[in-house]
Coordinates of C-alpha atoms in Angstrom, one line a residue:
Chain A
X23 CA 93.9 119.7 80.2
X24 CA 91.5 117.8 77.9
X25 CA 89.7 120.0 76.2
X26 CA 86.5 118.3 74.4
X27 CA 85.3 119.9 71.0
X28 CA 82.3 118.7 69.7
X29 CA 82.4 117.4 66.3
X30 CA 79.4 116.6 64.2
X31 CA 79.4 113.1 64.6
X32 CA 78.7 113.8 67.9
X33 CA 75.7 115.7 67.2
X34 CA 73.7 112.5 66.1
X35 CA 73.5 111.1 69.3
X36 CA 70.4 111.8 70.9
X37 CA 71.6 111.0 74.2
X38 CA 74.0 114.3 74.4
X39 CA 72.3 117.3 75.7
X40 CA 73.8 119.7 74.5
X41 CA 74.7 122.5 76.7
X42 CA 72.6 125.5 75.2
X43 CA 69.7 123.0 75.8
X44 CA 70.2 122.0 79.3
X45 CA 71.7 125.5 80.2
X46 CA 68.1 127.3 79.3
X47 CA 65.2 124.9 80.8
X48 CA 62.3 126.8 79.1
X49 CA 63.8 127.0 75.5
X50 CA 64.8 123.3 76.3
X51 CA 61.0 122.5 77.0
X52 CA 60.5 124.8 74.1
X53 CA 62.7 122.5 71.5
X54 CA 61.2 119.6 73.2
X55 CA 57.4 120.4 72.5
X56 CA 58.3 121.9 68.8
X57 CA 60.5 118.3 68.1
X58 CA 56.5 117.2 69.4
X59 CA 58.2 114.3 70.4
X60 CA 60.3 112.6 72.7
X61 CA 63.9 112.8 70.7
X62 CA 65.2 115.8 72.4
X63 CA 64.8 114.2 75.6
X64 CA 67.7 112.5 77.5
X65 CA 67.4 108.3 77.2
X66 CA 66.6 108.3 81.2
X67 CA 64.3 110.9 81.5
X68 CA 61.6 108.5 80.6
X69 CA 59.4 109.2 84.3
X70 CA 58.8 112.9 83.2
X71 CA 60.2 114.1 85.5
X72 CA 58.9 117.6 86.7
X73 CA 60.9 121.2 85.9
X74 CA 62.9 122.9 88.2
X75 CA 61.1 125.7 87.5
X76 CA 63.4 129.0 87.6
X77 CA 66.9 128.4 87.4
X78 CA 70.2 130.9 87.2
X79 CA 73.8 129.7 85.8
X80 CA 75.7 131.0 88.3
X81 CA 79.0 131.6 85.7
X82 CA 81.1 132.4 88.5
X83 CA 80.8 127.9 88.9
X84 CA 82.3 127.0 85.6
X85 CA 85.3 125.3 83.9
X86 CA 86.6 125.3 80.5
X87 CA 86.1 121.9 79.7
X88 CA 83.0 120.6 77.9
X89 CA 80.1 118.8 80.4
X90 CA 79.9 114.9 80.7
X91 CA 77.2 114.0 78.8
X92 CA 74.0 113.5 80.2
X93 CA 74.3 109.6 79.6
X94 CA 77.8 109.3 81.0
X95 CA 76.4 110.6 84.1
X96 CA 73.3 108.7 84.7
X97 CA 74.8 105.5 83.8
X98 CA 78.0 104.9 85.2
X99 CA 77.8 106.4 89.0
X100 CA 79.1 104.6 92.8
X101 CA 75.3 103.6 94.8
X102 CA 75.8 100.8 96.5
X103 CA 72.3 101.2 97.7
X104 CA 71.5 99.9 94.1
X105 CA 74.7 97.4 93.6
X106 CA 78.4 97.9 93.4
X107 CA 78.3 97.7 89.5
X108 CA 78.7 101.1 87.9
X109 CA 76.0 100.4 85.7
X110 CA 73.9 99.2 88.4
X111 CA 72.5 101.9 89.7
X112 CA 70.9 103.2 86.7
X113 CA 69.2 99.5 86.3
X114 CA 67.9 99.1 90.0
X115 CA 67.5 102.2 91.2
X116 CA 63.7 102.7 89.6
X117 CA 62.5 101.5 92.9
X118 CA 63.3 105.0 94.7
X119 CA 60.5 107.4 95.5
X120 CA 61.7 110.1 95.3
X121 CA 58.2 112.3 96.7
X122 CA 57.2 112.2 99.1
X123 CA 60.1 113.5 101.2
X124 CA 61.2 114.1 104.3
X125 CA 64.4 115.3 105.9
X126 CA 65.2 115.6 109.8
X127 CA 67.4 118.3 111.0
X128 CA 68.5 117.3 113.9
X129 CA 71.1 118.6 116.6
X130 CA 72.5 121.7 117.7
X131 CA 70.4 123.8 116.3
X132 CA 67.5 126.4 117.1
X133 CA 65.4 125.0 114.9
X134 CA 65.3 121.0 114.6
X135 CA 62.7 119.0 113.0
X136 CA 61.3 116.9 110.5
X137 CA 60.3 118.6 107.0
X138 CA 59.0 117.9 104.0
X139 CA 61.5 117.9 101.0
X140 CA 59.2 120.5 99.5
X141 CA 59.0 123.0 102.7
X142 CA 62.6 122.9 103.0
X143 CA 63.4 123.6 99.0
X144 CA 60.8 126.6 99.2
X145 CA 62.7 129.6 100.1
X146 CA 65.8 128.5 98.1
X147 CA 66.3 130.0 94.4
X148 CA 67.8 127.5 92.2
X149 CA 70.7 127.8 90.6
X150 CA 73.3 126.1 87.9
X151 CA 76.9 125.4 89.0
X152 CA 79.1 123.5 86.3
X153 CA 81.5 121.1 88.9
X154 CA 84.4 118.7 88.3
X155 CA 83.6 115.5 90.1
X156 CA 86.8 113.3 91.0
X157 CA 85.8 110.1 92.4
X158 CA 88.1 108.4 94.5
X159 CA 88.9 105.2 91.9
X160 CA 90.6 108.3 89.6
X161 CA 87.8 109.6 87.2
X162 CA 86.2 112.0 86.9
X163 CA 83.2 113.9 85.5
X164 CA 82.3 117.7 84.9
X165 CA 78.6 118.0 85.4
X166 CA 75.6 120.8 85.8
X167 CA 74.4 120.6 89.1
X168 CA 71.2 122.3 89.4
X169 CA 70.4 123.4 93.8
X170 CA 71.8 125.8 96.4
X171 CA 74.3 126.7 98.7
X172 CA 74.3 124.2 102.2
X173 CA 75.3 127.6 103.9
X174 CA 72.1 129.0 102.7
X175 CA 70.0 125.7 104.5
X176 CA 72.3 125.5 107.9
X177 CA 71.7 129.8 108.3
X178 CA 68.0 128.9 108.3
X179 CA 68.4 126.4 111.0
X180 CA 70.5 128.4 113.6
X181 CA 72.9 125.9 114.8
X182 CA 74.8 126.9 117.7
X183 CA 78.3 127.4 118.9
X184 CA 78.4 123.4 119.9
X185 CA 77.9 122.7 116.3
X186 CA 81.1 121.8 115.0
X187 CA 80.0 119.2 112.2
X188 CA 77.3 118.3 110.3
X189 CA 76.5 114.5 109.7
X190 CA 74.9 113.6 107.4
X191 CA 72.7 110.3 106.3
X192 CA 71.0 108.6 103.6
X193 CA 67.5 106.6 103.4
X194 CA 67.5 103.6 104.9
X195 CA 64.7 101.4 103.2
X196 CA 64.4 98.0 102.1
X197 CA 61.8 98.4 100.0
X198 CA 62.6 101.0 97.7
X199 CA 66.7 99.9 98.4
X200 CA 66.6 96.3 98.7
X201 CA 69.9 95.8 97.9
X202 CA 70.0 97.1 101.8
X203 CA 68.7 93.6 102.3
X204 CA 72.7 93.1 102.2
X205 CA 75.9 93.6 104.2
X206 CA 77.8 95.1 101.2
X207 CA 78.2 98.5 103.1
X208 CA 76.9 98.8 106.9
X209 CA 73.7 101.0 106.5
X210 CA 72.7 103.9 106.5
X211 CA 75.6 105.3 104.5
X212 CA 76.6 108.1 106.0
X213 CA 78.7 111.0 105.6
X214 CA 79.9 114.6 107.3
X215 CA 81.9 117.5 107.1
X216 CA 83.5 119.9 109.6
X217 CA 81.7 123.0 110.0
X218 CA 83.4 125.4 108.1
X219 CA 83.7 122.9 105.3
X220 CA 80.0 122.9 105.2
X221 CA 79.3 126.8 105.4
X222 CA 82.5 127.1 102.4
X223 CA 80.1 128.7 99.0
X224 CA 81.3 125.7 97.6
X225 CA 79.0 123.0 99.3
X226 CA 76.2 122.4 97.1
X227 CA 72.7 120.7 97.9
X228 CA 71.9 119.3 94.6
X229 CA 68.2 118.7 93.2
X230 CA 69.0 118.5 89.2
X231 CA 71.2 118.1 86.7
X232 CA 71.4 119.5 83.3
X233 CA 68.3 121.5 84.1
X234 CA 66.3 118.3 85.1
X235 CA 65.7 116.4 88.4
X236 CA 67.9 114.5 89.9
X237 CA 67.5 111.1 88.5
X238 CA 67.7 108.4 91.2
X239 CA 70.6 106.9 90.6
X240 CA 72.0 110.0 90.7
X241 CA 70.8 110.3 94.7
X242 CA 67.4 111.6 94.0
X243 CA 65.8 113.9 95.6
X244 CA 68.4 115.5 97.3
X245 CA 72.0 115.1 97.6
X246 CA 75.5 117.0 99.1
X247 CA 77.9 118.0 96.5
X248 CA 81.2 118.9 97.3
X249 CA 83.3 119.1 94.6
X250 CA 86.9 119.3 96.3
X251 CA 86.5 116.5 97.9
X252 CA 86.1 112.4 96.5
X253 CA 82.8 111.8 94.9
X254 CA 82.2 109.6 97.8
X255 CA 81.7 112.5 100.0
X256 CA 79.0 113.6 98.4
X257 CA 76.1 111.6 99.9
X258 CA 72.8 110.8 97.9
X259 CA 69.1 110.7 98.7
X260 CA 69.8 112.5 102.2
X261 CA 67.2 111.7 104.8
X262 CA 69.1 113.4 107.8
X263 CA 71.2 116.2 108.5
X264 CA 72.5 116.9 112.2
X265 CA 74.7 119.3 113.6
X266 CA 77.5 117.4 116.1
X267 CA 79.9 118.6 118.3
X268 CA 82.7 115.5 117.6
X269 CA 83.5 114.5 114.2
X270 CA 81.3 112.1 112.7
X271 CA 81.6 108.5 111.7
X272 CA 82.0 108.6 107.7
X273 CA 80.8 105.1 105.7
X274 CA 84.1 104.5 103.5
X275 CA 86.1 105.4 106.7
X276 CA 84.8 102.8 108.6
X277 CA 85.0 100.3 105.6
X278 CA 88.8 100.7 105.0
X279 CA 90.2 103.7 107.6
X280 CA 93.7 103.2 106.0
X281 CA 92.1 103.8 102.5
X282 CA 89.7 106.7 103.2
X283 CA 90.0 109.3 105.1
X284 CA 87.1 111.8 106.8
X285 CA 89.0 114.6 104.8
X286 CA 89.2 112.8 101.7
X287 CA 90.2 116.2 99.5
X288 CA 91.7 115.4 95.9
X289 CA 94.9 115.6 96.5
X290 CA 97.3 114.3 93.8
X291 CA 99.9 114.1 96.2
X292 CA 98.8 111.9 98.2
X293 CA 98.4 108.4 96.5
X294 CA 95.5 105.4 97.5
X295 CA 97.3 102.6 98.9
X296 CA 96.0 100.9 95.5
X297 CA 96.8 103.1 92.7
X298 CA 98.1 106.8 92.4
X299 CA 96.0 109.6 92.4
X300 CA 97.7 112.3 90.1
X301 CA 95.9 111.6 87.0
X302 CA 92.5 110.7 86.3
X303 CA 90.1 109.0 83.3
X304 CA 87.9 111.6 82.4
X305 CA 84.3 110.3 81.6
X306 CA 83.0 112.5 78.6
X307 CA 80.7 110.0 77.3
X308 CA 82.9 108.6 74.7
X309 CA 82.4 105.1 74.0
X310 CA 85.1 102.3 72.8
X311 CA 88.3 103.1 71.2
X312 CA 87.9 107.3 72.0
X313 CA 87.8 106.4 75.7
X314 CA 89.9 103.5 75.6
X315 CA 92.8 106.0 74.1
X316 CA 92.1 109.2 75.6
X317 CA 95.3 110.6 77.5
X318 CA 94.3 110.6 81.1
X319 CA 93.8 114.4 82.8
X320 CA 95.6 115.5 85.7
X321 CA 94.2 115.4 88.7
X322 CA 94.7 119.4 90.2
X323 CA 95.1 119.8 93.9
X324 CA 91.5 120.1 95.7
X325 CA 90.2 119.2 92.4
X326 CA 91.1 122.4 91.0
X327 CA 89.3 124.3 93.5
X328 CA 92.3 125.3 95.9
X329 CA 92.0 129.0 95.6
X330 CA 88.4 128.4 97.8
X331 CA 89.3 126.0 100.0
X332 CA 92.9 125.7 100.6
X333 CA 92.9 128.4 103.5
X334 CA 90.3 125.6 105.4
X335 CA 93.1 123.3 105.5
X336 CA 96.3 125.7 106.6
X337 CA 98.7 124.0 109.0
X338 CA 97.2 120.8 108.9
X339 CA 99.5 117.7 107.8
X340 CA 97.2 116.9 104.3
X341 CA 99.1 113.5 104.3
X342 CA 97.9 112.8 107.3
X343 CA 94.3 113.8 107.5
X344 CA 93.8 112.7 103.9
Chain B
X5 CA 84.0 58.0 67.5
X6 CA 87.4 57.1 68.3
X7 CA 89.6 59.2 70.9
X8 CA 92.0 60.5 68.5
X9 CA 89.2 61.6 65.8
X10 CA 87.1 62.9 69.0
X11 CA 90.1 65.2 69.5
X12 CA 90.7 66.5 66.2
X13 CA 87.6 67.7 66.2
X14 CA 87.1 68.9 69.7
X15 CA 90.3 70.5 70.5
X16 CA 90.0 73.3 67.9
X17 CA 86.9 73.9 68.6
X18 CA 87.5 74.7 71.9
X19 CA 90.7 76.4 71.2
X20 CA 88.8 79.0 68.9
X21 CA 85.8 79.2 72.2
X22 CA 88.8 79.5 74.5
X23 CA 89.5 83.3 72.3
X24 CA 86.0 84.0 72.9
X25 CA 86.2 85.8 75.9
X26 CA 88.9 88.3 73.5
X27 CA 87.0 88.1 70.8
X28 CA 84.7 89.4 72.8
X29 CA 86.0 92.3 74.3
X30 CA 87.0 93.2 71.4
X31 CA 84.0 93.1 69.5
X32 CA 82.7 95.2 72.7
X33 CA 85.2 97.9 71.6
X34 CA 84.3 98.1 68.4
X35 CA 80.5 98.1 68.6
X36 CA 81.0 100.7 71.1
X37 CA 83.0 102.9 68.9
X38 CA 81.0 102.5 65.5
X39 CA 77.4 101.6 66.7
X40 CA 77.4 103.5 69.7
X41 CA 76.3 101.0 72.0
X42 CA 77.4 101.1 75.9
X43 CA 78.2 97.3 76.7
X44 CA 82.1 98.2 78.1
X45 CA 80.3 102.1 78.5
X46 CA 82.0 105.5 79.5
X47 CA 85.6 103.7 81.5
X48 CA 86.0 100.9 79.2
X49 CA 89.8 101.0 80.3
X50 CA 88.4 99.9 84.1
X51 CA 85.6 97.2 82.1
X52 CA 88.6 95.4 80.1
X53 CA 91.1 95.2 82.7
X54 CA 88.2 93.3 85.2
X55 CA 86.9 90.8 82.2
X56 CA 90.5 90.0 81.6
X57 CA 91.5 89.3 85.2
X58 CA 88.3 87.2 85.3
X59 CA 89.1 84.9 82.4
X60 CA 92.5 84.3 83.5
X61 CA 90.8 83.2 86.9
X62 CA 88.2 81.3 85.4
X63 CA 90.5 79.6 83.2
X64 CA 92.5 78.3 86.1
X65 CA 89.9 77.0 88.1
X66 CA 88.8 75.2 84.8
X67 CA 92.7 74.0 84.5
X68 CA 92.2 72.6 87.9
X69 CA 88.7 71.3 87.5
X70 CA 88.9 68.9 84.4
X71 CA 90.7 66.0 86.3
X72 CA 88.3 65.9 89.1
X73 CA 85.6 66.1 86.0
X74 CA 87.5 63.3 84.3
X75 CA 87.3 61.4 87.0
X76 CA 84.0 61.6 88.4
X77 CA 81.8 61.6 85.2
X78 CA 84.5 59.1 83.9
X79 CA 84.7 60.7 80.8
X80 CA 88.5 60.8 80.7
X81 CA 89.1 63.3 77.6
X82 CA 88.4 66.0 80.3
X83 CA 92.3 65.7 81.3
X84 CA 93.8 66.1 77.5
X85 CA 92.4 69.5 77.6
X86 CA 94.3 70.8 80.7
X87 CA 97.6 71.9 79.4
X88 CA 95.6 74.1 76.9
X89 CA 93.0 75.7 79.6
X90 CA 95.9 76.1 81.7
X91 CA 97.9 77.9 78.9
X92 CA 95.0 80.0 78.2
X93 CA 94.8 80.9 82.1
X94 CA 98.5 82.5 81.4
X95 CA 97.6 83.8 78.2
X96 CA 94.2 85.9 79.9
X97 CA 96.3 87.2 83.0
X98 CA 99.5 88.6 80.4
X99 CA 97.0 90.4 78.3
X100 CA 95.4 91.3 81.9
X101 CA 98.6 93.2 82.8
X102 CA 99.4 94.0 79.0
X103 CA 96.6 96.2 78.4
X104 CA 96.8 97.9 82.2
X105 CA 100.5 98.8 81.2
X106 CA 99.6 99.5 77.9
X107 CA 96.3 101.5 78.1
X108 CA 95.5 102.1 82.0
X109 CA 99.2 103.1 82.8
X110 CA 99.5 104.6 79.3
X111 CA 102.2 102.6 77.9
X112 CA 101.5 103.3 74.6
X113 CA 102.0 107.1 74.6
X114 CA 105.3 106.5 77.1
X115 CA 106.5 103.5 77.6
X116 CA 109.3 104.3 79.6
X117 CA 106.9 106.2 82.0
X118 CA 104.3 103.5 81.9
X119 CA 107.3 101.0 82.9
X120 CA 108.3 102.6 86.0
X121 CA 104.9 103.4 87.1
X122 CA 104.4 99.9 86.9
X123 CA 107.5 98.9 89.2
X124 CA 106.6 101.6 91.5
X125 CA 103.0 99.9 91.7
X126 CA 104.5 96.8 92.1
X127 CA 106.3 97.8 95.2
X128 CA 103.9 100.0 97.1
X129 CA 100.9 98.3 96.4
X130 CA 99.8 94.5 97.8
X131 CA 97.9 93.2 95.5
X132 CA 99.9 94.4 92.6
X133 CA 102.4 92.8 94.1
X134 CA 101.2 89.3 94.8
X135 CA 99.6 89.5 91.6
X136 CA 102.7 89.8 89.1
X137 CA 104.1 87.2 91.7
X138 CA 101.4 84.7 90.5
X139 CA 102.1 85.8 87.2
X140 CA 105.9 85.6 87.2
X141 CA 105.2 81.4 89.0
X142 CA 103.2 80.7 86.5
X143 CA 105.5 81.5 84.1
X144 CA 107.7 78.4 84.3
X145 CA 104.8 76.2 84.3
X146 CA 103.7 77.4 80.9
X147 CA 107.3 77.1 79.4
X148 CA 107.0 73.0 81.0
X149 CA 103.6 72.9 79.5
X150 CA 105.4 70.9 76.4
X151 CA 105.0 67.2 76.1
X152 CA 109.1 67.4 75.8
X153 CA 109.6 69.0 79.0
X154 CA 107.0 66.3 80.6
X155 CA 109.9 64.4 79.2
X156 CA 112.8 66.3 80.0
X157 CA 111.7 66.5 83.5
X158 CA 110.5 63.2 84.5
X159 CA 106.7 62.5 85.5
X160 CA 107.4 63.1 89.1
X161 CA 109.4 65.9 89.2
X162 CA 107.1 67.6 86.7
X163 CA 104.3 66.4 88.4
X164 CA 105.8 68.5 91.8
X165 CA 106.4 71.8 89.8
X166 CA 102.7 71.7 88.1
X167 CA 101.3 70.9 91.4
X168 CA 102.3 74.8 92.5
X169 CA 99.5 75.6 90.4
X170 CA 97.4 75.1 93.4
X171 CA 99.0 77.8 95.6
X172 CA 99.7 80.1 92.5
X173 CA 95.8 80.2 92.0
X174 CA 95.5 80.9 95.7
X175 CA 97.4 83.8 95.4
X176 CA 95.3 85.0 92.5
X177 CA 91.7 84.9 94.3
X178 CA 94.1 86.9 97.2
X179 CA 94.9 89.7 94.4
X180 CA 91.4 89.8 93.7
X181 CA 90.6 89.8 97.3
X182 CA 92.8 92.6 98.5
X183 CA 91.7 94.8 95.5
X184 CA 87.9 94.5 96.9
X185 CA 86.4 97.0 99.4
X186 CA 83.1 95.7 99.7
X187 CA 81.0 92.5 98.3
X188 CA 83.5 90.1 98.7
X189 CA 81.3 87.7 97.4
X190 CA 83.1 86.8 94.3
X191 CA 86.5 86.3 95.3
X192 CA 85.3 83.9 98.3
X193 CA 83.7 82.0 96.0
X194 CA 86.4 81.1 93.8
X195 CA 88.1 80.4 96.8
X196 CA 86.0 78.3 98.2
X197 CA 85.8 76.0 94.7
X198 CA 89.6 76.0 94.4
X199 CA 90.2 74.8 98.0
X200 CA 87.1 72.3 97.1
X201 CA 89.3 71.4 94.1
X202 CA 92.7 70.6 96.1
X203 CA 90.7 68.6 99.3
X204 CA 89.5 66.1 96.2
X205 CA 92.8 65.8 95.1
X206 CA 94.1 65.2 98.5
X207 CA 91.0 63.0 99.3
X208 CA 91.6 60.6 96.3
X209 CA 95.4 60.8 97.0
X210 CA 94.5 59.6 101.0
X211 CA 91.6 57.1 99.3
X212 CA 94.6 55.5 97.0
X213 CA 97.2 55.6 99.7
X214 CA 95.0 53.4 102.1
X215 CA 94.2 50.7 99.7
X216 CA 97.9 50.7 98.5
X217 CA 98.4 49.9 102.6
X218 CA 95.7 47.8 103.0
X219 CA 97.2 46.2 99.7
X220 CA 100.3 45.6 101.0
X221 CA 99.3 44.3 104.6
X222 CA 96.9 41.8 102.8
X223 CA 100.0 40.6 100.8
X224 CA 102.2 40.4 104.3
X225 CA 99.6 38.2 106.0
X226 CA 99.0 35.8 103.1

C-alpha cells in the first residue's frame, strides 16, 4: 500500500491543504484571516465560496493513506458535461450555478416534490468522511468528502415497498453546460443504485471537500458518492432523484453495456475489456517524474470497503453483474 | 538556391523539429518535477502515452500527405522528406509502446512481469491487438526505408510493399477508434484525411491510366 509522507519540499506548495487545515474549517478560516491574505487558500477556491458551517470527522470513514491534494482533485476529474479532457472540467465548468437549487424527488414515495437545494440540506448535520475513489480507467484518489448519509435523505421521503431503486439524474442545461450542445454522452447523465445499495451507511451525498464547497467541476452542489463502486457511479450536480420499481437505465451502460456494468463495484478480479483492473495509478498530486515512477497501488476488492458491502452482493455471479 | 544546398539545410532542420514533439514531453516532465507546473498534471503516465500515440499518427498522415503536397503546390522537395517523416511515424509509435511497457505496465521495476502483462494485453484486448499489428507491418517498411533496399528490391516491388502503408495507417486510426468511448471526433477525422489521401492517389493513378489509353488509341488510329 502507498503510503505518502510529507516531506518539506512539499510544504512550499501553496496548493496542498494540508490535512489539520481542511480537517478543522474554523481554525482553517482562522489561519486564513491571520495569513490576511489569500495564500492559505486552495488555487480554485478563487469564488469564495461560502463555509459549511459545522462539520464532524466522522473517524470511523478513514484510511491510512495521506489525502489527494486539494489540486489533484479539482483538476484532473471525468465531467463530460464540461469536456472529455481531464483537465477540462476545471477550465469550463465556471459556467455552473450552483444556487439557486432545486432537486425533484420523485416516485414511490410519500413525500414527492420539488425542493430547494437549501430546504433539503437543512435537517442534515454535516459530516467529514475520508474515501478512496477508484475510477474506472484504474486511478484512484483518497479525498475528504464533506455531506451526509443518502439513507438519512431517502428515510425523510418515505418511499414505499414498490421502491426498489433509486435513479438518479443530473442537470440538464445548455447554458450553464454547453458542452450539452453535443452528442458526446446522451443527456441527462444518469445514474442508480438498487435499494439496499442506496440505504448501505456508505452512500454519501456530498456538498464539500476538504472542508469547502464542492467546486463545480467537482459536481457542485450536490453529488452521490459511493466509494465501492467506479467513480462513474457517483453522479454530479444531481437535479433528480426517483424511487423505481425496475432497475434503471445507467449512462456508461448504455454507452458501452459490454464495458460497464449497472453494478460497476471495483473488483480487481474482474478485468475491463481494455486494460486490467488489479492495480491502479494513485493520484497524490505529484507532478512529473514522482508520478511518472510511482509503483502503482493495488486495487482491493470493493475498493477496500468489502467488510460493508460484500453481504449486498452474496450469491450473485460478480463476473457477471459487474 | 539549388536543390541539393536547399536540402542541406532543410533536412536537419526538420530532423531536429521532427524530436520536438519528445523534446517536448520531456521538457513537460521535467518542468513538472522541478518548477511545479501541471502541463502533463497528476497521471502524467496516461498524458505521455496519448501525445506519443498522437505523433506517431500525425506523423503518418504527414508521410502520406507530402506527395499529394508535392504535387499539387508543385513544389517537389515535399517527396524527399517522406522516408524521414515516415521513419519518424515508426520511431513515435515504439516509444508509444516503449514507455506503456516501461512505465504504464511497470517494466522498469519487473520486466519479466511487465512482458507478459503485455502479451496477455495483446491477446484479450482489440485494440491492443490491432495496434502492435500495425506496429509489427510497419516494421519491414522501415528496415526497406534505405536507398539500398529501394535498390535491392526493385522500384516496383518496393513500391507494392510501401504502398501497405495505406492500410497499416488504417489500422492505426482503428486502434485509436476502438480505445474511444465517447467523442469520436478525432479519430474520424484522421480517417477521413487518410482515406482523402489514398482516393487522390487512386484518382491521379485513374487520371494517368486514361491518357496512357487515350495515348495509345491516338497512336493505333494514326
Amino acid at each position: 500500500m502507498l503510503i505518502k509522507i510529507a516531506k518539506p519540499s512539499d510544504a512550499r506548495e501553496s496548493d496542498v491543504t494540508p490535512r489539520e487545515i481542511f480537517l478543522n474549517r474554523r481554525s482553517f478560516m482562522a489561519a486564513a484571516a491571520a495569513a490576511s491574505g489569500t495564500t492559505l487558500l486552495p488555487a480554485f477556491a478563487n469564488d469564495a465560496r461560502a463555509a459549511l458551517g459545522d462539520v464532524t470527522t466522522n473517524s470511523k470513514y478513514a484510511v491510512p493513506e495521506m489525502p489527494t491534494t486539494f489540486k489533484a482533485a479539482t483538476t484532473h476529474n471525468n465531467f463530460y458535461e464540461f469536456g472529455t479532457g481531464k483537465m477540462d472540467p476545471a477550465e469550463n465548468a465556471h459556467t455552473l450555478k450552483p444556487r439557486p437549487w432545486s432537486v425533484e424527488i420523485a416516485g414511490h414515495a410519500a413525500k414527492t416534490g420539488t425542493f430547494d437545494l437549501d430546504d433539503i440540506l437543512k435537517p442534515h448535520a454535516l459530516e467529514e468522511r475520508i474515501y478512496r475513489l477508484r475510477c474506472v480507467e484504474a486511478w484512484s484518489m483518497v479525498i475528504p468528502w464533506v455531506g451526509f448519509p443518502l439513507a438519512d435523505l431517502i428515510k425523510r421521503f418515505e418511499p414505499t415497498s414498490k421502491a426498489k431503486y433509486v435513479a438518479f439524474e443530473t442537470l440538464v442545461d445548455t447554458e450553464q453546460m454547453p458542452l450539452q450542445t453535443r452528442p458526446t454522452l446522451p443527456w441527462p447523465y444518469v445514474e442508480g443504485l438498487r435499494m439496499d445499495e442506496a440505504m448501505n451507511p456508505l452512500t454519501f451525498l456530498s456538498v464539500g471537500i476538504y472542508g469547502e464547497e464542492l467546486p463545480n467541476q467537482n459536481g457542485a452542489p450536490i453529488r452521490l458518492v459511493v466509494p465501492w463502486k467506479y467513480g462513474f457511479k457517483s453522479i454530479k450536480s444531481i437535479v433528480k432523484i426517483s424511487f423505481v420499481e425496475e432497475q434503471p437505465s445507467t449512462t456508461w451502460n448504455q454507452q458501452a453495456p459490454h464495458e460497464y456494468g449497472f453494478y460497476s463495484n471495483v473488483n480487481p478480479e474482474v478485468d475491463h475489456p481494455r486494460w486490467g483492473q488489479d492495480r491502479e495509478r494513485r493520484i497524490t498530486g505529484e507532478t512529473g517524474f514522482k508520478a511518472l515512477f510511482a509503483p502503482k497501488v493495488e486495487t482491493l476488492m470493493f475498493n477496500g470497503y468489502a467488510d460493508e458491502v460484500a453481504q449486498l452482493y452474496q450469491g450473485m455471479d460478480l463476473r457477471k453483474n459487474f | 538556391m539549388n536543390t541539393k544546398t536547399q536540402r542541406r539545410i532543410f533536412k536537419p532542420l526538420v530532423f531536429v523539429a521532427s524530436l520536438g514533439p519528445l523534446a517536448w514531453i520531456v521538457w513537460a516532465i521535467y518542468s513538472d518535477s522541478v518548477f511545479g507546473t501541471h502541463i502533463l498534471g497528476v497521471d502524467p503516465i496516461m498524458n505521455i502515452n496519448r501525445e506519443l500515440g498522437d505523433w506517431a499518427l500525425i506523423f503518418i498522415v504527414i508521410t502520406l500527405a507530402l506527395r499529394p503536397a508535392a504535387e499539387l503546390t508543385k513544389f517537389r522537395e515535399f517527396t524527399a522528406y517522406r522516408r524521414m517523416m515516415g521513419l519518424y511515424a515508426f520511431f513515435y509509435a515504439v516509444t508509444h509502446v516503449a514507455t506503456y511497457v516501461m512505465i504504464d505496465l511497470e517494466g522498469i521495476y519487473s520486466l519479466s512481469r511487465a512482458g507478459s502483462l503485455f502479451v496477455d494485453d495483446i491477446i484479450k484486448r482489440k485494440f491492443i491487438t490491432v495496434g502492435i499489428i500495425a506496429l509489427i507491418l510497419l516494421i519491414p517498411l522501415a528496415i526497406t526505408s534505405t536507398k539500398g533496399m529501394v535498390k535491392r528490391l526493385g522500384g516496383r516491388a518496393w513500391q507494392r510493399l510501401h504502398w501497405l502503408v495505406y492500410p497499416i495507417s488504417l489500422l492505426v486510426v482503428f486502434h485509436f477508434y476502438m480505445m474511444i468511448r465517447a467523442d469520436f471526433s478525432r479519430p474520424i477525422i484522421y480517417g477521413a484525411i487518410i482515406v482523402a489521401l489514398l482516393a487522390y492517389r487512386y484518382w491521379v493513378k485513374w487520371q494517368r491510366d486514361n491518357k496512357r489509353k487515350a495515348r495509345a488509341s491516338a497512336a493505333k488510329t494514326a
